[in-house]
Amino acid sequence: MHLRHCTAAVLTVLLFALAASGGELLDRIARNMGAIRTLQTDFEQEKQLKAFAFPVRLTGELCMEQNGRLAWIVREPLPYTCIIEGSRLTQWDADTDKVVTVDTSRNPALRILAESIRRLLAGDPRAMLDRFDVVREANPLELKPKPGATGFLAGIQFRFSEDLSRMEEIVMTESSRDITRIRFRNSRINEKIPEKKWQPRQK
């Protein structure tokens, strides 16, 4: 199963929420994000690996609720789902058609991720400030992890809409220098999320 892929997806949402902390620009972003109870958005993910000449592309949908429940749903090229609810992380992929559930309380890294999501989306965005530094407080916003905070991430960049009302793009640079670019579009805010989105099998 794609545990690291799921961890990267969760970290994307964590850093999405982390953007609501800090100085004047981040305070403006925080005010906008504070009104978000639910979010559904389509995404296009492009990962440029040093070992390959061409990028790996994924498309899908991200759903999240303020209480910390989230679903990262990959539609193409190979359907895959990662759902986090409380201390439970559930994965499914079309290749194996297997559903695997992990208790995040038994895995320190996943426990930190899951707990951070809960705190951040519950309105406690400063929960992650001990792990990240603001490199550039502008649009795009640039952050980097503090020493020892994360093993594979070297830096991250957030690009917002001109009025700072929505996230448009996230660019993550890994320590290996692999680059992941995620673009968001067709965002739906505070609409009821269909219950089927929380089911692992998304055929």
Coordinates of C-alpha atoms in Angstrom, one line a residue:
M1 CA 0.0 0.0 0.0
H2 CA 1.1 3.6 -0.5
L3 CA 1.7 4.7 3.1
R4 CA 4.2 7.3 2.2
H5 CA 1.9 8.6 -0.6
C6 CA -0.8 9.0 2.0
T7 CA 1.5 10.6 4.5
A8 CA 2.5 13.2 1.9
A9 CA -1.2 13.8 1.2
V10 CA -1.9 14.4 4.8
L11 CA 1.1 16.7 5.2
T12 CA -0.3 18.7 2.3
V13 CA -3.5 19.4 4.3
L14 CA -1.5 20.1 7.5
L15 CA 0.5 22.7 5.7
F16 CA -2.6 24.1 4.1
A17 CA -3.9 24.7 7.6
L18 CA -0.5 25.9 9.0
A19 CA -0.7 28.9 6.6
A20 CA -3.2 30.4 9.0
S21 CA -0.6 31.5 11.6
G22 CA 2.0 34.2 12.0
G23 CA 2.2 37.8 10.8
E24 CA -0.1 40.2 9.0
L25 CA -0.4 38.2 5.7
L26 CA -1.0 35.0 7.6
D27 CA -3.5 36.7 9.9
R28 CA -5.5 37.7 6.8
I29 CA -5.4 34.2 5.5
A30 CA -6.5 32.9 8.9
R31 CA -9.6 35.1 8.9
N32 CA -10.6 33.7 5.6
M33 CA -9.9 30.1 6.5
G34 CA -11.6 30.5 9.9
A35 CA -14.9 30.5 8.2
I36 CA -14.3 27.2 6.4
R37 CA -16.3 24.4 8.0
T38 CA -16.0 22.0 5.0
L39 CA -13.9 22.0 1.8
Q40 CA -14.2 20.0 -1.4
T41 CA -11.7 20.8 -4.1
D42 CA -10.4 19.1 -7.2
F43 CA -6.6 18.7 -7.5
E44 CA -4.0 18.1 -10.1
Q45 CA -0.7 16.7 -8.7
E46 CA 2.5 16.7 -10.6
K47 CA 5.6 15.0 -9.1
Q48 CA 9.0 15.5 -10.7
L49 CA 11.4 12.7 -9.7
K50 CA 15.1 13.2 -10.3
A51 CA 15.3 9.6 -11.6
F52 CA 12.7 10.2 -14.4
A53 CA 12.6 12.6 -17.3
F54 CA 8.9 13.1 -17.2
P55 CA 6.7 14.0 -14.2
V56 CA 4.2 11.7 -12.6
R57 CA 0.7 13.2 -12.8
L58 CA -2.4 12.4 -10.6
T59 CA -5.8 14.0 -10.5
G60 CA -8.5 13.7 -7.9
E61 CA -10.4 15.3 -5.1
L62 CA -9.7 16.5 -1.5
C63 CA -12.5 16.7 1.1
M64 CA -12.0 17.9 4.6
E65 CA -14.1 18.9 7.6
Q66 CA -13.2 21.3 10.4
N67 CA -13.4 18.4 12.9
G68 CA -10.3 16.9 11.2
R69 CA -11.9 14.3 9.0
L70 CA -10.3 14.2 5.5
A71 CA -10.3 12.2 2.3
W72 CA -7.6 12.3 -0.4
I73 CA -9.2 10.7 -3.4
V74 CA -7.0 9.9 -6.5
R75 CA -9.1 9.3 -9.6
E76 CA -6.4 8.9 -12.3
P77 CA -4.3 7.2 -13.4
L78 CA -4.9 4.6 -10.7
P79 CA -7.7 5.1 -8.2
Y80 CA -6.5 5.4 -4.6
T81 CA -8.1 6.7 -1.4
C82 CA -6.6 7.8 2.0
I83 CA -9.1 8.7 4.7
I84 CA -8.3 10.0 8.2
E85 CA -10.8 10.1 11.0
G86 CA -9.7 10.4 14.6
S87 CA -6.8 8.0 15.2
R88 CA -7.8 5.8 12.2
L89 CA -6.2 6.0 8.8
T90 CA -7.8 3.9 6.0
Q91 CA -6.3 3.3 2.6
W92 CA -7.6 1.6 -0.5
D93 CA -6.2 1.2 -4.1
A94 CA -7.7 -0.3 -7.2
D95 CA -4.6 -2.3 -8.0
T96 CA -5.0 -4.6 -5.0
D97 CA -8.6 -3.8 -4.2
K98 CA -7.6 -4.1 -0.5
V99 CA -8.7 -1.8 2.3
V100 CA -6.0 -1.4 5.0
T101 CA -6.7 0.4 8.3
V102 CA -3.8 1.8 10.5
D103 CA -4.2 2.9 14.1
T104 CA -2.2 6.2 14.1
S105 CA -1.7 6.0 17.8
R106 CA 0.7 3.0 17.3
N107 CA 2.8 5.0 14.7
P108 CA 4.5 8.1 16.1
A109 CA 4.8 9.9 12.7
L110 CA 1.2 9.2 11.8
R111 CA 0.0 10.1 15.3
I112 CA 1.7 13.5 15.0
L113 CA 0.1 14.1 11.6
A114 CA -3.4 13.1 12.7
E115 CA -3.3 15.1 15.9
S116 CA -2.0 18.1 14.1
I117 CA -4.8 17.9 11.6
R118 CA -7.4 17.7 14.4
R119 CA -5.9 20.8 16.2
L120 CA -5.3 22.8 13.1
L121 CA -8.7 22.3 11.6
A122 CA -10.3 22.9 15.0
G123 CA -8.9 26.4 15.0
D124 CA -5.5 25.9 16.7
P125 CA -3.2 26.6 13.7
R126 CA -0.2 27.6 15.9
A127 CA 0.1 23.9 16.8
M128 CA 2.6 23.4 14.0
L129 CA 4.7 26.6 14.5
D130 CA 7.3 24.7 16.5
R131 CA 8.0 22.6 13.4
F132 CA 8.1 25.2 10.6
D133 CA 9.7 28.6 10.0
V134 CA 8.4 31.3 7.7
V135 CA 11.0 32.0 5.0
R136 CA 9.0 34.5 3.0
E137 CA 5.8 36.2 4.2
A138 CA 4.3 37.2 0.8
N139 CA 2.2 35.6 -1.9
P140 CA 3.5 33.0 -2.6
L141 CA 4.3 32.1 1.0
E142 CA 7.4 30.1 1.7
L143 CA 8.0 27.8 4.7
K144 CA 10.7 25.4 5.7
P145 CA 10.8 22.8 8.5
K146 CA 12.9 23.4 11.5
P147 CA 15.9 21.1 12.0
G148 CA 14.7 17.6 12.9
A149 CA 11.0 18.5 12.3
T150 CA 10.5 16.3 9.2
G151 CA 12.7 13.8 7.6
F152 CA 11.9 14.2 3.9
L153 CA 10.6 17.8 3.4
A154 CA 13.1 20.6 2.5
G155 CA 10.6 23.4 1.8
I156 CA 7.1 24.3 0.8
Q157 CA 5.5 27.2 -1.1
F158 CA 1.8 28.2 -1.0
R159 CA 0.2 30.3 -3.7
F160 CA -3.1 31.9 -2.9
S161 CA -5.7 33.8 -5.0
E162 CA -5.2 37.5 -5.2
D163 CA -7.8 38.2 -2.5
L164 CA -6.3 35.4 -0.3
S165 CA -9.7 33.7 -0.1
R166 CA -8.5 30.3 -1.4
M167 CA -5.4 28.2 -1.9
E168 CA -4.5 27.8 -5.6
E169 CA -1.2 25.8 -5.5
I170 CA 1.2 24.1 -3.2
V171 CA 4.8 23.2 -4.2
M172 CA 6.8 20.9 -2.0
T173 CA 10.5 20.3 -2.4
E174 CA 11.8 17.1 -0.7
S175 CA 15.3 16.6 0.7
S176 CA 16.0 14.3 -2.3
R177 CA 15.2 17.4 -4.5
D178 CA 12.1 15.7 -5.9
I179 CA 9.4 18.3 -6.4
T180 CA 5.6 17.9 -5.9
R181 CA 3.3 20.5 -7.3
I182 CA -0.4 20.4 -6.4
R183 CA -2.9 22.8 -8.1
F184 CA -6.4 23.2 -6.7
R185 CA -9.5 24.2 -8.7
N186 CA -13.3 24.1 -8.5
S187 CA -13.3 24.6 -4.7
R188 CA -16.6 24.2 -2.9
I189 CA -16.7 25.7 0.6
N190 CA -19.2 24.9 3.3
E191 CA -21.2 22.6 1.2
K192 CA -22.4 19.3 2.6
I193 CA -19.9 16.5 1.7
P194 CA -21.7 13.4 0.4
E195 CA -21.3 10.5 2.7
K196 CA -20.0 8.3 -0.2
K197 CA -16.8 10.5 -0.2
W198 CA -15.9 8.9 3.2
Q199 CA -16.0 5.3 1.8
P200 CA -12.6 3.8 1.0
R201 CA -13.6 2.2 -2.3
Q202 CA -14.3 5.1 -4.7
K203 CA -15.1 3.0 -7.9

